[in-house]
């Protein structure tokens, strides 16, 4: 592995990173764990480091990984991943000439916690700082009615000198831009104030790190990392629902940071009050800051996003085709992007220009899938017809079995056939999410004991799926 930016320069950076680590971790920890760490080299956006033993690798990755990557990223903005490998041949003495040359035994690479999974930058389990997606900036975010409030709030956070509100809580359905906005905040802060420590990670990653810290009896190091940041961003907070000790730890981290006037940015697929299974005191503190929701896309926003993405990719698509896609693919932005990528990809082979017909041809399965997507309203209507009850009984307070059962069936089908969350479904029925949960359980129970009911349900489902 050769360093891109010259051996000397990268050695100087490494010396600075070591200096920081020594100051932050204390001499004892530094001598035991960090001194043996050597620099192997850098290629592109990947930095590779080595330690002599496997145990040390795991320890360093677990306890210092986040900070190590963060420090490297402060030194060198384009580092996306840091990998720690086991190489018994290296020791601190060889670190002076550690750059250049190939890692001859790249045994068992242990990506530092913030590791890039197969798809860097995608919302996903395993990534933290590594995969700040270069495309997810404010400049690349198309603003429209559904997201303008969240966008403005995110910008405020990244521009403000003092913390404008704490936390910033972004919520909305899948694929509507929560992660994009969080990455954008990180990029903007990194550009404006490179010294500020910013940690971005998923709640899932937070959990994994915390659980590991407990197992290895080193919660102190964990606390150190997370309580010494200027900006902490935790994505997909719904993940920690029901995980009591992680929640507790998160609550303390959160309080500590807020009390010190550090910025916290959170995202979830639902609002703080809908995060059931989270302690009341955490819930209410979450709502203290600014809660900004991202609404489902509108036609105008979808068209704007398609135009912008096509332009960025220098991909010429006739306006008619973009309008067609904006009209047909309504689920979320991720699927819109997917459609464009598919078009671009397939056209490489077919050649020629895109017309409405070729687009329809290439995307036929995708379009069929979104055609098939039913709404909760349709489900309510069909189910009411099927059981011969009034549509208004779907929302009514009546509890008579004759209306309650069909209502439960409609809730169940809404859960099965749409991507709506339990609280969202609940709202459409004038109920809360626990009622929906109960309905789902009840219907499942009935299908297993009542064949007639199961057949009925199946018929309804097939009707709705068209
Ligand atoms: P979420 O985290 O809410 O599930 P993401 O932020 O991962 O959604 O967004 C899904 C994809 O759509 C990403 O590739 C993102 O860049 C893109 N995207 C979402 N909203 C917008 C927008 N307003 N403008 C441009 N791209 C967007
Ligand atoms: Mg996301």
mmCIF file of N, CA and C in Angstrom, residues 338-394:
data_model
loop_
_atom_site.group_PDB
_atom_site.id
_atom_site.type_symbol
_atom_site.label_atom_id
_atom_site.label_comp_id
_atom_site.label_asym_id
_atom_site.label_seq_id
_atom_site.Cartn_x
_atom_site.Cartn_y
_atom_site.Cartn_z
ATOM 1 N N UNK A 338 -33.317 4.653 -7.624
ATOM 2 C CA UNK A 338 -33.153 3.315 -8.163
ATOM 3 C C UNK A 338 -33.616 3.233 -9.607
ATOM 4 N N UNK A 339 -34.732 3.888 -9.881
ATOM 5 C CA UNK A 339 -35.278 3.865 -11.233
ATOM 6 C C UNK A 339 -34.314 4.532 -12.218
ATOM 7 N N UNK A 340 -33.763 5.660 -11.821
ATOM 8 C CA UNK A 340 -32.827 6.361 -12.708
ATOM 9 C C UNK A 340 -31.581 5.519 -12.973
ATOM 10 N N UNK A 341 -31.078 4.908 -11.896
ATOM 11 C CA UNK A 341 -29.877 4.085 -12.046
ATOM 12 C C UNK A 341 -30.144 2.934 -13.008
ATOM 13 N N UNK A 342 -31.306 2.325 -12.848
ATOM 14 C CA UNK A 342 -31.674 1.226 -13.749
ATOM 15 C C UNK A 342 -31.734 1.689 -15.189
ATOM 16 N N UNK A 343 -32.362 2.817 -15.421
ATOM 17 C CA UNK A 343 -32.462 3.348 -16.772
ATOM 18 C C UNK A 343 -31.076 3.549 -17.369
ATOM 19 N N UNK A 344 -30.223 4.228 -16.592
ATOM 20 C CA UNK A 344 -28.882 4.547 -17.084
ATOM 21 C C UNK A 344 -28.122 3.259 -17.390
ATOM 22 N N UNK A 345 -28.240 2.317 -16.491
ATOM 23 C CA UNK A 345 -27.527 1.056 -16.634
ATOM 24 C C UNK A 345 -27.983 0.299 -17.874
ATOM 25 N N UNK A 346 -29.286 0.129 -18.008
ATOM 26 C CA UNK A 346 -29.790 -0.665 -19.122
ATOM 27 C C UNK A 346 -29.548 -0.003 -20.467
ATOM 28 N N UNK A 347 -29.561 1.323 -20.464
ATOM 29 C CA UNK A 347 -29.375 2.003 -21.738
ATOM 30 C C UNK A 347 -27.962 1.846 -22.270
ATOM 31 N N UNK A 348 -27.021 1.605 -21.370
ATOM 32 C CA UNK A 348 -25.654 1.350 -21.820
ATOM 33 C C UNK A 348 -25.628 0.181 -22.781
ATOM 34 N N UNK A 349 -26.484 -0.806 -22.509
ATOM 35 C CA UNK A 349 -26.468 -2.001 -23.345
ATOM 36 C C UNK A 349 -27.321 -1.837 -24.584
ATOM 37 N N UNK A 350 -28.454 -1.229 -24.376
ATOM 38 C CA UNK A 350 -29.359 -1.063 -25.499
ATOM 39 C C UNK A 350 -28.877 0.035 -26.437
ATOM 40 N N UNK A 351 -28.275 1.061 -25.861
ATOM 41 C CA UNK A 351 -27.859 2.210 -26.654
ATOM 42 C C UNK A 351 -29.069 3.033 -27.025
ATOM 43 N N UNK A 352 -28.827 4.080 -27.776
ATOM 44 C CA UNK A 352 -29.945 4.872 -28.253
ATOM 45 C C UNK A 352 -30.506 5.808 -27.191
ATOM 46 N N UNK A 353 -31.618 6.407 -27.516
ATOM 47 C CA UNK A 353 -32.189 7.403 -26.623
ATOM 48 C C UNK A 353 -33.354 6.820 -25.830
ATOM 49 N N UNK A 354 -33.630 7.489 -24.736
ATOM 50 C CA UNK A 354 -34.745 7.029 -23.934
ATOM 51 C C UNK A 354 -36.027 7.651 -24.438
ATOM 52 N N UNK A 355 -36.995 6.831 -24.556
ATOM 53 C CA UNK A 355 -38.335 7.343 -24.818
ATOM 54 C C UNK A 355 -39.217 6.835 -23.689
ATOM 55 N N UNK A 356 -40.423 7.327 -23.680
ATOM 56 C CA UNK A 356 -41.363 6.866 -22.679
ATOM 57 C C UNK A 356 -41.509 5.340 -22.763
ATOM 58 N N UNK A 357 -41.504 4.840 -24.009
ATOM 59 C CA UNK A 357 -41.692 3.397 -24.200
ATOM 60 C C UNK A 357 -40.511 2.600 -23.646
ATOM 61 N N UNK A 358 -39.292 3.024 -23.983
ATOM 62 C CA UNK A 358 -38.149 2.263 -23.470
ATOM 63 C C UNK A 358 -38.110 2.325 -21.946
ATOM 64 N N UNK A 359 -38.430 3.478 -21.395
ATOM 65 C CA UNK A 359 -38.424 3.609 -19.932
ATOM 66 C C UNK A 359 -39.431 2.647 -19.317
ATOM 67 N N UNK A 360 -40.594 2.591 -19.899
ATOM 68 C CA UNK A 360 -41.631 1.691 -19.382
ATOM 69 C C UNK A 360 -41.196 0.239 -19.476
ATOM 70 N N UNK A 361 -40.548 -0.038 -20.597
ATOM 71 C CA UNK A 361 -40.060 -1.391 -20.828
ATOM 72 C C UNK A 361 -39.020 -1.773 -19.778
ATOM 73 N N UNK A 362 -38.027 -0.905 -19.610
ATOM 74 C CA UNK A 362 -36.936 -1.201 -18.684
ATOM 75 C C UNK A 362 -37.423 -1.306 -17.236
ATOM 76 N N UNK A 363 -38.380 -0.465 -16.911
ATOM 77 C CA UNK A 363 -38.799 -0.409 -15.508
ATOM 78 C C UNK A 363 -40.099 -1.150 -15.225
ATOM 79 N N UNK A 364 -40.492 -2.022 -16.157
ATOM 80 C CA UNK A 364 -41.852 -2.543 -16.018
ATOM 81 C C UNK A 364 -42.148 -3.218 -14.678
ATOM 82 N N UNK A 365 -41.162 -3.980 -14.169
ATOM 83 C CA UNK A 365 -41.470 -4.651 -12.899
ATOM 84 C C UNK A 365 -41.558 -3.663 -11.738
ATOM 85 N N UNK A 366 -40.660 -2.678 -11.791
ATOM 86 C CA UNK A 366 -40.689 -1.650 -10.751
ATOM 87 C C UNK A 366 -42.015 -0.872 -10.772
ATOM 88 N N UNK A 367 -42.451 -0.585 -11.976
ATOM 89 C CA UNK A 367 -43.697 0.178 -12.108
ATOM 90 C C UNK A 367 -44.890 -0.670 -11.691
ATOM 91 N N UNK A 368 -44.815 -1.933 -12.015
ATOM 92 C CA UNK A 368 -45.917 -2.783 -11.621
ATOM 93 C C UNK A 368 -46.006 -2.860 -10.100
ATOM 94 N N UNK A 369 -44.815 -2.968 -9.476
ATOM 95 C CA UNK A 369 -44.798 -3.049 -8.016
ATOM 96 C C UNK A 369 -45.421 -1.806 -7.399
ATOM 97 N N UNK A 370 -45.145 -0.634 -7.996
ATOM 98 C CA UNK A 370 -45.699 0.551 -7.360
ATOM 99 C C UNK A 370 -47.166 0.749 -7.735
ATOM 100 N N UNK A 371 -47.550 0.168 -8.880
ATOM 101 C CA UNK A 371 -48.970 0.178 -9.215
ATOM 102 C C UNK A 371 -49.768 -0.608 -8.195
ATOM 103 N N UNK A 372 -49.138 -1.685 -7.788
ATOM 104 C CA UNK A 372 -49.813 -2.610 -6.908
ATOM 105 C C UNK A 372 -49.923 -2.077 -5.482
ATOM 106 N N UNK A 373 -49.118 -1.076 -5.211
ATOM 107 C CA UNK A 373 -49.084 -0.597 -3.828
ATOM 108 C C UNK A 373 -50.440 -0.031 -3.412
ATOM 109 N N UNK A 374 -51.021 -0.606 -2.420
ATOM 110 C CA UNK A 374 -52.338 -0.141 -1.991
ATOM 111 C C UNK A 374 -52.206 0.849 -0.843
ATOM 112 N N UNK A 375 -53.227 1.641 -0.685
ATOM 113 C CA UNK A 375 -53.237 2.597 0.415
ATOM 114 C C UNK A 375 -54.142 2.061 1.520
ATOM 115 N N UNK A 376 -53.958 2.647 2.691
ATOM 116 C CA UNK A 376 -54.782 2.221 3.819
ATOM 117 C C UNK A 376 -56.260 2.508 3.533
ATOM 118 N N UNK A 377 -56.499 3.624 2.872
ATOM 119 C CA UNK A 377 -57.880 3.984 2.550
ATOM 120 C C UNK A 377 -58.546 2.926 1.677
ATOM 121 N N UNK A 378 -57.788 2.453 0.681
ATOM 122 C CA UNK A 378 -58.339 1.404 -0.179
ATOM 123 C C UNK A 378 -58.649 0.147 0.614
ATOM 124 N N UNK A 379 -57.733 -0.165 1.490
ATOM 125 C CA UNK A 379 -57.924 -1.368 2.311
ATOM 126 C C UNK A 379 -59.190 -1.237 3.151
ATOM 127 N N UNK A 380 -59.326 -0.076 3.777
ATOM 128 C CA UNK A 380 -60.516 0.134 4.609
ATOM 129 C C UNK A 380 -61.788 -0.020 3.787
ATOM 130 N N UNK A 381 -61.749 0.549 2.583
ATOM 131 C CA UNK A 381 -62.936 0.532 1.739
ATOM 132 C C UNK A 381 -63.295 -0.897 1.328
ATOM 133 N N UNK A 382 -62.270 -1.616 0.846
ATOM 134 C CA UNK A 382 -62.509 -2.996 0.407
ATOM 135 C C UNK A 382 -62.998 -3.885 1.544
ATOM 136 N N UNK A 383 -62.351 -3.737 2.680
ATOM 137 C CA UNK A 383 -62.708 -4.593 3.810
ATOM 138 C C UNK A 383 -64.122 -4.269 4.294
ATOM 139 N N UNK A 384 -64.452 -2.987 4.340
ATOM 140 C CA UNK A 384 -65.805 -2.592 4.760
ATOM 141 C C UNK A 384 -66.844 -3.185 3.810
ATOM 142 N N UNK A 385 -66.549 -3.102 2.510
ATOM 143 C CA UNK A 385 -67.466 -3.679 1.517
ATOM 144 C C UNK A 385 -67.611 -5.176 1.730
ATOM 145 N N UNK A 386 -66.479 -5.803 1.903
ATOM 146 C CA UNK A 386 -66.457 -7.248 2.034
ATOM 147 C C UNK A 386 -67.303 -7.722 3.220
ATOM 148 N N UNK A 387 -67.187 -7.032 4.340
ATOM 149 C CA UNK A 387 -67.933 -7.443 5.524
ATOM 150 C C UNK A 387 -69.268 -6.719 5.670
ATOM 151 N N UNK A 388 -69.534 -5.903 4.648
ATOM 152 C CA UNK A 388 -70.812 -5.236 4.645
ATOM 153 C C UNK A 388 -71.035 -4.313 5.860
ATOM 154 N N UNK A 389 -70.032 -3.550 6.175
ATOM 155 C CA UNK A 389 -70.202 -2.547 7.229
ATOM 156 C C UNK A 389 -69.964 -1.158 6.626
ATOM 157 N N UNK A 390 -70.282 -0.133 7.387
ATOM 158 C CA UNK A 390 -70.082 1.226 6.869
ATOM 159 C C UNK A 390 -68.600 1.595 6.914
ATOM 160 N N UNK A 391 -68.172 2.344 5.926
ATOM 161 C CA UNK A 391 -66.766 2.780 5.897
ATOM 162 C C UNK A 391 -66.439 3.565 7.170
ATOM 163 N N UNK A 392 -67.406 4.351 7.616
ATOM 164 C CA UNK A 392 -67.155 5.178 8.807
ATOM 165 C C UNK A 392 -66.896 4.324 10.050
ATOM 166 N N UNK A 393 -67.327 3.077 10.016
ATOM 167 C CA UNK A 393 -67.071 2.211 11.162
ATOM 168 C C UNK A 393 -65.597 1.834 11.301
ATOM 169 N N UNK A 394 -64.838 2.088 10.237
ATOM 170 C CA UNK A 394 -63.398 1.858 10.339
ATOM 171 C C UNK A 394 -62.779 2.820 11.360
#
